[in-house]
XYZ file of C-alpha atoms in Angstrom:
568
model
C 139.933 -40.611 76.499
C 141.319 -37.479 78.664
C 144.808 -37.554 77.313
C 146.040 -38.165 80.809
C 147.125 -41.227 81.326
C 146.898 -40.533 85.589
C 142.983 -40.114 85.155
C 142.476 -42.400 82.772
C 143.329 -45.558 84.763
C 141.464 -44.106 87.862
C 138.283 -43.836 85.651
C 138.742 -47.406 83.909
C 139.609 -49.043 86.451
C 135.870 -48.104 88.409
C 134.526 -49.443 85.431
C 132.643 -52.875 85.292
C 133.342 -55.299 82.087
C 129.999 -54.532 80.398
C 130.812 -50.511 80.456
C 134.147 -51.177 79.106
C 132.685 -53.488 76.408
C 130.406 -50.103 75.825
C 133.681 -47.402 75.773
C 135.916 -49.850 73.535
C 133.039 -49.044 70.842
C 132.824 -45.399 70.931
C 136.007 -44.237 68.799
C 139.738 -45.603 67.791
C 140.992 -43.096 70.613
C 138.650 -44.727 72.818
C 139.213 -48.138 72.165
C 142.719 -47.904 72.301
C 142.588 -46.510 76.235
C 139.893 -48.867 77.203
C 141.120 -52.455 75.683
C 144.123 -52.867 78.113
C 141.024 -53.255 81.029
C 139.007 -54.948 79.369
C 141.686 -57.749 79.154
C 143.162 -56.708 82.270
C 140.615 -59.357 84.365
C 139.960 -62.443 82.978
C 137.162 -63.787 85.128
C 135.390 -66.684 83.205
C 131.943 -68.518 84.190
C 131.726 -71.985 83.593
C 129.234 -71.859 80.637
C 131.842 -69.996 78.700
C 134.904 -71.616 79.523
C 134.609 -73.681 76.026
C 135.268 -70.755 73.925
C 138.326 -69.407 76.588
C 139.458 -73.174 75.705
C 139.003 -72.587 72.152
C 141.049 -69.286 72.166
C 144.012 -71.069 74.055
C 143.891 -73.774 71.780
C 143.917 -71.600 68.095
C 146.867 -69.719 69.764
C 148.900 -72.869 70.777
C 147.670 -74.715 67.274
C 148.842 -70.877 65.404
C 152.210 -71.012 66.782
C 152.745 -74.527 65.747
C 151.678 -74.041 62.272
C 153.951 -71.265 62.139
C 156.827 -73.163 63.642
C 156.547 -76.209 61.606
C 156.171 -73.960 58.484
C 159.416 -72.445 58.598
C 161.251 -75.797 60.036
C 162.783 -73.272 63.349
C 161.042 -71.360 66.179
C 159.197 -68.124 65.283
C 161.600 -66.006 66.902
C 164.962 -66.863 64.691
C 162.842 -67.019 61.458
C 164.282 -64.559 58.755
C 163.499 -63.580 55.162
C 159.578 -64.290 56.127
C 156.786 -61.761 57.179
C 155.522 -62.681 60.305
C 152.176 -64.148 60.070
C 148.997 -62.162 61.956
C 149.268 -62.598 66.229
C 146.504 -64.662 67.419
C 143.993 -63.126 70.174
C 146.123 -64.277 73.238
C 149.146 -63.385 71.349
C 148.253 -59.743 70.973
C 146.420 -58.986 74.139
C 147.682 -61.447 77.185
C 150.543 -58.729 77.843
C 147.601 -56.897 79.537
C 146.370 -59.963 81.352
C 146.583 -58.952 85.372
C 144.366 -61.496 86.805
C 143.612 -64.852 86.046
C 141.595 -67.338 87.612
C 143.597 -70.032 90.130
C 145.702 -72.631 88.082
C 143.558 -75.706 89.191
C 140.310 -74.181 87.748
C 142.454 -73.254 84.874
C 143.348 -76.489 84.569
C 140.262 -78.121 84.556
C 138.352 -75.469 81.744
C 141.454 -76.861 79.647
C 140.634 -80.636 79.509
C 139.590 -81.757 76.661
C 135.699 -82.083 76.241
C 134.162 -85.079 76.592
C 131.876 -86.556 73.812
C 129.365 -88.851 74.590
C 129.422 -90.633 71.263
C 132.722 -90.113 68.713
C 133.280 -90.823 65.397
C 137.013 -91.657 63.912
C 136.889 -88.253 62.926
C 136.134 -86.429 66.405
C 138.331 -88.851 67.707
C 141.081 -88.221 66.043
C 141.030 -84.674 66.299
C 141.060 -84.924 70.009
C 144.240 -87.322 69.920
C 146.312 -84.658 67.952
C 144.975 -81.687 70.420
C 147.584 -80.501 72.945
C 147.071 -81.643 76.798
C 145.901 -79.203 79.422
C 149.502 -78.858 80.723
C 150.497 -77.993 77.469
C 147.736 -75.001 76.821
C 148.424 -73.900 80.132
C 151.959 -73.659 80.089
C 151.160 -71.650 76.878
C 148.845 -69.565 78.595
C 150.878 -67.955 81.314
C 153.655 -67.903 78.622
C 151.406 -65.088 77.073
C 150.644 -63.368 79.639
C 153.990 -62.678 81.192
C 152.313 -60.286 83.718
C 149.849 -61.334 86.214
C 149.568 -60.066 89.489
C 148.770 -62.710 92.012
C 147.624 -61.384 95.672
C 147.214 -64.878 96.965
C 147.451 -68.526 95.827
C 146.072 -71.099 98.299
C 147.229 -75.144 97.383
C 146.619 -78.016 99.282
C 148.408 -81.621 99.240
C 146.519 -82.476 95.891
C 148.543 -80.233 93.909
C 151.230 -81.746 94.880
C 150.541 -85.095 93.371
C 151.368 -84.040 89.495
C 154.779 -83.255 88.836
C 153.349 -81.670 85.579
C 150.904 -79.245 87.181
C 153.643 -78.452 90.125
C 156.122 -77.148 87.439
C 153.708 -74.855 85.648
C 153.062 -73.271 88.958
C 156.622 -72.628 89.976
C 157.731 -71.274 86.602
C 154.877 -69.175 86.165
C 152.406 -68.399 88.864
C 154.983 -68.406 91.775
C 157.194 -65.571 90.849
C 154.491 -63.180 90.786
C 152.550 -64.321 93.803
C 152.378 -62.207 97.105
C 150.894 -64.267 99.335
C 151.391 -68.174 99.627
C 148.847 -70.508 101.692
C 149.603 -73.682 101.344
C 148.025 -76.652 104.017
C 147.346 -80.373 103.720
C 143.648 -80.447 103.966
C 143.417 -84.496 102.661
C 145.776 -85.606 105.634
C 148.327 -86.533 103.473
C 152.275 -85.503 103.806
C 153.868 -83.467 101.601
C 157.184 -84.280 99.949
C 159.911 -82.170 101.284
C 161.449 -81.806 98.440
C 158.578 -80.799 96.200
C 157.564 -77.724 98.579
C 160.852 -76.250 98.434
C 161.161 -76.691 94.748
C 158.098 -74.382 94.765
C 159.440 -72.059 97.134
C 162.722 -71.432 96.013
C 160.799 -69.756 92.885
C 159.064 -67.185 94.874
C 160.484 -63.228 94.343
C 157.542 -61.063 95.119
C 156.696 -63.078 98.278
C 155.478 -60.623 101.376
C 153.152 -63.308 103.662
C 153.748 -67.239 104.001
C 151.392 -69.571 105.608
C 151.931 -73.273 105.654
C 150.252 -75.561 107.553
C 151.583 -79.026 106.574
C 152.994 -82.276 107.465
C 156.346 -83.017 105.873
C 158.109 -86.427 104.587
C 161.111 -86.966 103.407
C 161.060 -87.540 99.868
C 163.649 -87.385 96.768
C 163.072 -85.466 94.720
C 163.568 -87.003 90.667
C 159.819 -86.390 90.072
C 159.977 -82.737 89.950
C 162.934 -81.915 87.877
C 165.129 -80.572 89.939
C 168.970 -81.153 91.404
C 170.710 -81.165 95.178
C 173.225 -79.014 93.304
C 170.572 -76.457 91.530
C 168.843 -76.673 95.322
C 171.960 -75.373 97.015
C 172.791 -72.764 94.549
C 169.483 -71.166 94.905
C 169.145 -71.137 99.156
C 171.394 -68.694 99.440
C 169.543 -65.020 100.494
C 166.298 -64.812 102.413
C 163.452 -63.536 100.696
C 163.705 -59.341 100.604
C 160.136 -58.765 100.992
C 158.661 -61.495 103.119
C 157.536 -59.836 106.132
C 154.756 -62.417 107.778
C 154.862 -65.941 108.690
C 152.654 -68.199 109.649
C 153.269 -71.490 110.874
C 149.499 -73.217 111.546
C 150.939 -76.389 112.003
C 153.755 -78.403 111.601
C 156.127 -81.267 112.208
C 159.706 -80.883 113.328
C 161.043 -83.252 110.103
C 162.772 -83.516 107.835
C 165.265 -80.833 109.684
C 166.966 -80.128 106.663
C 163.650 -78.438 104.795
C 163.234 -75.775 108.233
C 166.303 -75.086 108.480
C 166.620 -74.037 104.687
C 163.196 -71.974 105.144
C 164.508 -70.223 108.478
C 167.199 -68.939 106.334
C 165.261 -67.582 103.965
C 162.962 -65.514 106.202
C 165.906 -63.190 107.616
C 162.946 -60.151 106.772
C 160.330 -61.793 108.349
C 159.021 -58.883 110.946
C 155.561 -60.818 112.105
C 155.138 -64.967 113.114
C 151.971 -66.302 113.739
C 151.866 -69.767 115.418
C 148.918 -72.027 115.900
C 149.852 -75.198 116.478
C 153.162 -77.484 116.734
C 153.114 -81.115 116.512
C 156.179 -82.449 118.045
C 158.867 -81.201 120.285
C 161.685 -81.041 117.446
C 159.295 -78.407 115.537
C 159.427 -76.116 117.901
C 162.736 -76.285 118.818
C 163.592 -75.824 115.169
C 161.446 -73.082 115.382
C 163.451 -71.381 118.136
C 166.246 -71.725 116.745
C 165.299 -70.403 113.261
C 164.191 -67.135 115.032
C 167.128 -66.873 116.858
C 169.089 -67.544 114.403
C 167.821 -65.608 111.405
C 164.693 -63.295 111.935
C 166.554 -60.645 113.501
C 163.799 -58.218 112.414
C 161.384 -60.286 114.617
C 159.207 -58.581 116.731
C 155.707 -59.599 116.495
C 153.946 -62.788 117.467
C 150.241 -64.626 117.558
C 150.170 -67.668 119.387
C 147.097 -69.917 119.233
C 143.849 -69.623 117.665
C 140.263 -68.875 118.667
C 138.363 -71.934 119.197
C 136.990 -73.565 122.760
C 138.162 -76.896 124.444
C 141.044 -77.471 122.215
C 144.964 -77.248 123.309
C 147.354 -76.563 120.573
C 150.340 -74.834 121.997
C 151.451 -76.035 125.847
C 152.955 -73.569 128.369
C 156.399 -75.163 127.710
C 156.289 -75.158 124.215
C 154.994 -71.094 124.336
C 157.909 -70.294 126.797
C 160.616 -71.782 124.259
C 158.865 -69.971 121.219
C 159.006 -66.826 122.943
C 162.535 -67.284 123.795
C 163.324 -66.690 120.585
C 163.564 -63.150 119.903
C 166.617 -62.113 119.100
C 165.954 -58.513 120.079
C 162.662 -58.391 122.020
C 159.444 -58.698 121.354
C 157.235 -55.779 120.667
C 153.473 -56.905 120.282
C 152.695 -60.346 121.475
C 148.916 -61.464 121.049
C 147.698 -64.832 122.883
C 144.143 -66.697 122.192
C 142.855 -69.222 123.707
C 144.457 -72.557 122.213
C 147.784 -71.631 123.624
C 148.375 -72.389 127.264
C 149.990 -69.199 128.692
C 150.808 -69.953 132.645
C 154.097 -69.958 134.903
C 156.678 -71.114 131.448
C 155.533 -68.700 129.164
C 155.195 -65.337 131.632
C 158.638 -66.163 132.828
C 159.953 -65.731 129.086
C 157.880 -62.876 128.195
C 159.335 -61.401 131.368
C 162.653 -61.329 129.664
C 161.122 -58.717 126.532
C 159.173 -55.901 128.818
C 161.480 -53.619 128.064
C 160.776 -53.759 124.664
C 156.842 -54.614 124.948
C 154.591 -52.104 123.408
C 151.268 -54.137 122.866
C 149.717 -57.338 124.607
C 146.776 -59.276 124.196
C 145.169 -61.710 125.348
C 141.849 -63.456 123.898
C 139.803 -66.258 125.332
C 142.643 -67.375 127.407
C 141.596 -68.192 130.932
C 144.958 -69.491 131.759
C 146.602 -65.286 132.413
C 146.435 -64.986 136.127
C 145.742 -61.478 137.348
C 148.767 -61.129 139.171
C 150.564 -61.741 135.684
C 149.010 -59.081 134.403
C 149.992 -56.199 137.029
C 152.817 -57.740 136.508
C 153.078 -56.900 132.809
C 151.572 -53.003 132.895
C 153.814 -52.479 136.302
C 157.145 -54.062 134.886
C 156.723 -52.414 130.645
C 157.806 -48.772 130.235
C 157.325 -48.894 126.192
C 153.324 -50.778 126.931
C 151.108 -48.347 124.992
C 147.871 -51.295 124.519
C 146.891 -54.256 127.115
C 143.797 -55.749 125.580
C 141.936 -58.501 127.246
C 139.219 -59.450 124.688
C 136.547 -62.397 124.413
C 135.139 -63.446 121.399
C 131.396 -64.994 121.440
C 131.765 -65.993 125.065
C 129.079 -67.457 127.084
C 129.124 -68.403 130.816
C 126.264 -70.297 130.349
C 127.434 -72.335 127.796
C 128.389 -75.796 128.857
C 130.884 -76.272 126.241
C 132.885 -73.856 127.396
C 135.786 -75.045 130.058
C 137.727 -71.674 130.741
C 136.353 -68.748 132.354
C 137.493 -65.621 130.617
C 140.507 -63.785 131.294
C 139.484 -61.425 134.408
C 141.441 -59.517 136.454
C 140.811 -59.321 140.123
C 140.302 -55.623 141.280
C 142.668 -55.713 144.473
C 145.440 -56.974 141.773
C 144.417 -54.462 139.462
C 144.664 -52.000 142.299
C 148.188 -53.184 142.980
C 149.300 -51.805 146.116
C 152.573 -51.515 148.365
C 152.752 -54.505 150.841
C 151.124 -53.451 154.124
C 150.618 -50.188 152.994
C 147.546 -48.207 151.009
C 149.606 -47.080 148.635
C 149.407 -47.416 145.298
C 152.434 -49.175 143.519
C 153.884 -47.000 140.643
C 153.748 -48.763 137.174
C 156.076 -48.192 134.697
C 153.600 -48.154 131.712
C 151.778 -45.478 133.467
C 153.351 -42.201 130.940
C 152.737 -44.516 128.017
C 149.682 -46.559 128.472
C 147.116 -45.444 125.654
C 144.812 -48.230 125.215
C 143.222 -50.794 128.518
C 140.660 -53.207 127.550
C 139.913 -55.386 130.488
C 137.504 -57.354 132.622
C 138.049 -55.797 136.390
C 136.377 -58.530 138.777
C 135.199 -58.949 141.789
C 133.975 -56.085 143.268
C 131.583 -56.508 145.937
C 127.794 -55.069 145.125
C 125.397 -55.421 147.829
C 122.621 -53.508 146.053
C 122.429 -55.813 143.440
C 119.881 -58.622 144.170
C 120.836 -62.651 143.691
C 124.464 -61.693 144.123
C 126.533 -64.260 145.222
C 129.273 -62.266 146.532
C 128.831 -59.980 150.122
C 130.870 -57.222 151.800
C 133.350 -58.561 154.263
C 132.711 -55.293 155.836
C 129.983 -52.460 154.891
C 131.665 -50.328 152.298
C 134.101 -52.796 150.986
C 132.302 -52.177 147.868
C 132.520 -48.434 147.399
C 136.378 -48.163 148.790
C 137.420 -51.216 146.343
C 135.838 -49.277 143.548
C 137.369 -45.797 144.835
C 140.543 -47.529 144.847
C 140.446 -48.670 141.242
C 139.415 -45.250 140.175
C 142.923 -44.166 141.512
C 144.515 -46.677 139.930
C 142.605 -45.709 136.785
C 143.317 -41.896 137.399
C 147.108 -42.616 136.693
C 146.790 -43.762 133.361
C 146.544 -40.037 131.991
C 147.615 -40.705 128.118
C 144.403 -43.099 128.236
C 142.148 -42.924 124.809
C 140.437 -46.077 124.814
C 139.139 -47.750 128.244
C 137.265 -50.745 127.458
C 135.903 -52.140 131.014
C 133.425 -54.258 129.093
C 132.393 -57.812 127.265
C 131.245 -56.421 123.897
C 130.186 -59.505 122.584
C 126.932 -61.152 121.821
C 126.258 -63.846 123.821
C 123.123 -62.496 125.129
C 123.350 -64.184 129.138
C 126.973 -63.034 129.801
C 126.705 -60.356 132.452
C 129.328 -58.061 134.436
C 127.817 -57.915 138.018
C 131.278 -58.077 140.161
C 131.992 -54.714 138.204
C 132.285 -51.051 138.511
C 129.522 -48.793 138.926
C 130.546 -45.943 137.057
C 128.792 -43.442 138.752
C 130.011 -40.150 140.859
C 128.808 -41.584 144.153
C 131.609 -44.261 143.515
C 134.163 -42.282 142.929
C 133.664 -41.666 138.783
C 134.775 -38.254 140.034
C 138.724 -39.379 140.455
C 138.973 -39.930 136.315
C 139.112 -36.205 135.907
C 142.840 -36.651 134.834
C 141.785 -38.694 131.790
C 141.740 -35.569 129.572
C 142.590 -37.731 126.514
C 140.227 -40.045 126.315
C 138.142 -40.714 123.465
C 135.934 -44.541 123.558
C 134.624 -46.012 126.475
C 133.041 -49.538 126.569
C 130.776 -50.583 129.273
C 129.199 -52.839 127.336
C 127.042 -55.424 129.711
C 128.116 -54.011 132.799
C 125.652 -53.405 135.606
C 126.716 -49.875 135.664
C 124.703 -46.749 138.025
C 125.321 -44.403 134.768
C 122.806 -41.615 135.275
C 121.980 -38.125 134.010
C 124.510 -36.331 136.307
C 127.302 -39.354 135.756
C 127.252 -38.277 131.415
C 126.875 -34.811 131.794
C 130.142 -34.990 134.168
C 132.361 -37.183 131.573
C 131.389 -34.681 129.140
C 132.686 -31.906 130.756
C 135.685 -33.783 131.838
C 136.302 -35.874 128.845
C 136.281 -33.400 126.217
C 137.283 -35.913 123.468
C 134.962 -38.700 124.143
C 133.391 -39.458 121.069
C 131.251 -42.448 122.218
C 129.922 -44.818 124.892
C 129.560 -48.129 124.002
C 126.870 -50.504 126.018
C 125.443 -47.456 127.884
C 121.861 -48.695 126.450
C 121.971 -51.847 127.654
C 118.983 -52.654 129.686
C 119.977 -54.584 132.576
C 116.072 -54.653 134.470
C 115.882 -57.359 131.934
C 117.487 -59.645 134.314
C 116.126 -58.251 137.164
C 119.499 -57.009 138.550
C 118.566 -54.306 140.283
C 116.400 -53.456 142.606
C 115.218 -50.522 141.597
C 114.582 -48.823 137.717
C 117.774 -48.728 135.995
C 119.168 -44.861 135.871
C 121.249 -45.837 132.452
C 117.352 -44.967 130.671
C 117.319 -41.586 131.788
C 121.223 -41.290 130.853
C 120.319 -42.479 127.047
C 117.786 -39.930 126.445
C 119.828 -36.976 127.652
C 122.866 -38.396 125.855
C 120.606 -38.859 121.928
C 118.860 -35.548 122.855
C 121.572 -33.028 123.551
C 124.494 -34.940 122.005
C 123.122 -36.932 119.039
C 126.404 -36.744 117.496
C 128.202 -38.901 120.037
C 127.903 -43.044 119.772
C 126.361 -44.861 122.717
């Protein structure tokens, strides 16, 4: 087309199946750019996967012709001009994608026929199986690029179908998901038959029961096995483990071996004691590149992970952990703290996400005790207070622990995360408000409020590398309100965050904040890269919380009419 093969692939590759078809006709120089994508996607609809049967089939019944024709294989025949290349011959070198082998599969049954003759009949007995034209498919197209293949216990059950996959699907997949979704165990054996054929693989997830099972169905030897476990995979860099059972020990401890690269584990949910032991020790062991973990999963009422069994997982870090991220399935209380205590000097992010079970005091703990923290995020996804379903409160920190002062003293303690810290999302509690009405909290004196809040502010202040300060819930459950929370105004001390030069996102999102005209036009002056305000619209006289109009109108319309550029 241009000559240059650089823009031609950006241009055809933009190009949709039906303009290709279009190019491929215009001329020889044309059609000779153009093919390689139109082949380069094979995506096939059900009502034509008869004639992308029919095309396997002449190529398989070509090559058979051929070989029985010349009494030896194609490829040592001499003395004989080759006969034409069928379709799949000459263009499944440019094959990249193909659909997943079980739908493959299943377009390459034979048809049924409702009513056949001898004739029909016996054409379809002489006809090659399904494992046999697939096995000749992926032979012809040598090279597919696979981002991810999902399997489930079912494709397990054929031997047949298993091979195909390892020989020629599995070496040029990146990302492996395989889970028993049909409650049934998967042979031991059979899984790391597959496995051991992976070379591209960069991201594992398997969540699976295991039995011990020989292995004689799949074709392959103890001796062949033990050859082949020797290095770990070079490019594997995540793991995840959703769940698991500690047997047969032999199977984990050959797959712990092999992820010596792995850099990221996600764990959701362990079934017995001896898996995550196993697990501990595999880390320990072998991951010495280790230094990211998820623990858990988001979703409500259900325990996956107990405190002890987080606590021995996070033991196992052979050189400290750098990002850890908790949700709400894992129980995180005195077990696991005391073990994450052992990486802050190496902690750089930590989150925490629908888990009621963080205390506040463990989480001054964690931004006083890190000098690497740069991001504490306390998130909640699609919480609702009012939802009786629900049986944790979110994770809140109380504002006299966030405050974090010097026993009998009023001085604030100095946290080590304080040159570092550049993201804080968190809930900051109970804070008394007397001048909002139905508040179930009072002043133990008059102006506990204000000095609490002034006090946080200096806490606050300290944090100068600050960029994003998310004091919010963004989330949409529509009744869940901030009322024990900051005001956010000048008159309660708004004017102390003057040192947060840097700072770029704020989220108030439903907070009962006193944001008015004279509160924005102050952060803009003082925050000279704040580029938005989340939540300041949020109308909060539509729970009658105040008892008087709501100053965060008047804020809006300044904000959209003198800085329209700036998100709030």
């Amino acid at each position: 087309m241009l000559d240059i093969p650089e823009l031609d692939d950006m241009i055809c590759q933009q190009l949709s199946q039906r303009d290709l078809v279009q190019c491929v006709r215009v001329t020889k120089s044309w059609y000779k750019t153009c093919l390689p994508y139109l082949w380069r996607n094979i995506a096939i609809s059900w009502n034509k996967k008869i004639a992308f049967r029919r095309m396997v089939l002449d190529s398989y019944l070509h090559e058979r012709q051929h070989q029985q024709e010349n009494g030896r294989s194609a490829e040592n025949a001499q003395g004989r001009t080759s006969p034409p290349l069928s379709t799949l011959a000459q263009y499944g070198c440019w094959v990249r994608m193909l659909p997943d082998p079980e739908s493959l599969f299943q377009m390459l049954q034979r048809p049924r026929v409702e009513a056949k003759s001898q004739q029909i009949q016996a054409e379809q007995d002489s006809d090659p199986t399904a494992h046999e034209l697939l096995r000749h498919l992926y032979h012809h197209c040598p090279f597919i690029q696979v981002q991810k293949l999902s399997l489930s216990d079912r494709h397990f059950r054929s031997g047949d179908l298993l091979e195909i996959i390892a020989d020629n699907v599995i070496p040029h997949v990146y990302h492996v998901h395989i889970e028993s979704k049909f409650c049934e165990a998967l042979e031991s054996s059979r899984l790391r038959y597959l496995l051991e054929r992976c070379s591209n693989l960069k991201e594992l997830t398997l969540g699976i029961d295991l039995s011990e099972a020989s292995n004689k169905n799949v074709g392959i030897e103890e001796e062949q096995i033990e050859k082949e476990s020797g290095d770990p995979w070079p490019s594997l860099k995540i793991l995840r483990i959703w769940r698991c059972n500690g047997k047969p020990k032999e199977f984990w401890s050959w797959l712990w071996r092999r992820c010596g690269h792995v850099e990221m584990l996600d764990v959701r949910m362990m079934i017995d004691t001896p898996a995550v032991q196993s697990l501990m020790e595999g880390t320990l062991g072998f991951m010495a590149n280790l230094d990211v973990i998820q623990l858990g999963r988001t979703r409500k009422n259900i325990r996956d992970l107990t405190d002890n069994e987080v606590g021995v997982i996070l033991s196992g870090s052979r050189n400290g952990w750098r990002t850890v991220e908790v949700k709400c399935t894992a129980e995180f209380q005195h077990e696991a703290m005391g073990s994450l205590a052992k990486h802050f000097h190496t902690l750089e992010e930590f989150c925490v996400c629908n888990c009621g079970d963080v205390a506040s005091i463990d989480l001054a703990l964690v931004l006083s005790s890190s000098p690497n923290l740069r991001s504490l995020g306390v998130t909640q996804d699609d919480y609702n207070w009012n939802d009786p379903d629900w049986e944790d409160w979110p994770t809140v920190m109380e504002a006299k622990k966030f405050i974090d002062l010097i026993p009998n003293t009023s001085v604030l303690k100095t946290w080590l995360c304080e040159p570092s810290l550049t993201v804080l999302k968190i809930f900051i509690s109970d804070i008394p408000r007397p001048e909002l009405i139905r508040y179930r909290f009072k002043e133990a004196y008059p102006g506990e409020g204000r000095k609490i809040q002034g006090q946080v502010y200096d806490r606050l202040a300290r944090l100068t590398n600050l960029e994003t300060l998310w004091l919010g819930l963004d989330i949409d459950a529509t009744q869940t309100v901030q009322s024990n929370c900051l005001e956010m105004s000048l008159d309660s001390g708004l004017y102390k965050l003057s040192t947060l030069t840097k700072l770029k996102e704020l989220d108030i999102s439903r907070m009962m904040t006193r944001i008015g005209v004279r509160d924005v036009q102050w952060m803009i002056e003082h925050w000279p890269n704040l580029r938005s305000i989340n939540g300041l619209e949020w109308d909060c006289i539509q729970y009658e919380s105040f008892d008087e109009e709501d100053p965060n109108h008047e804020a809006v319309k300044w904000m959209l009419e003198h800085h329209p550029e700036m998100s709030v």
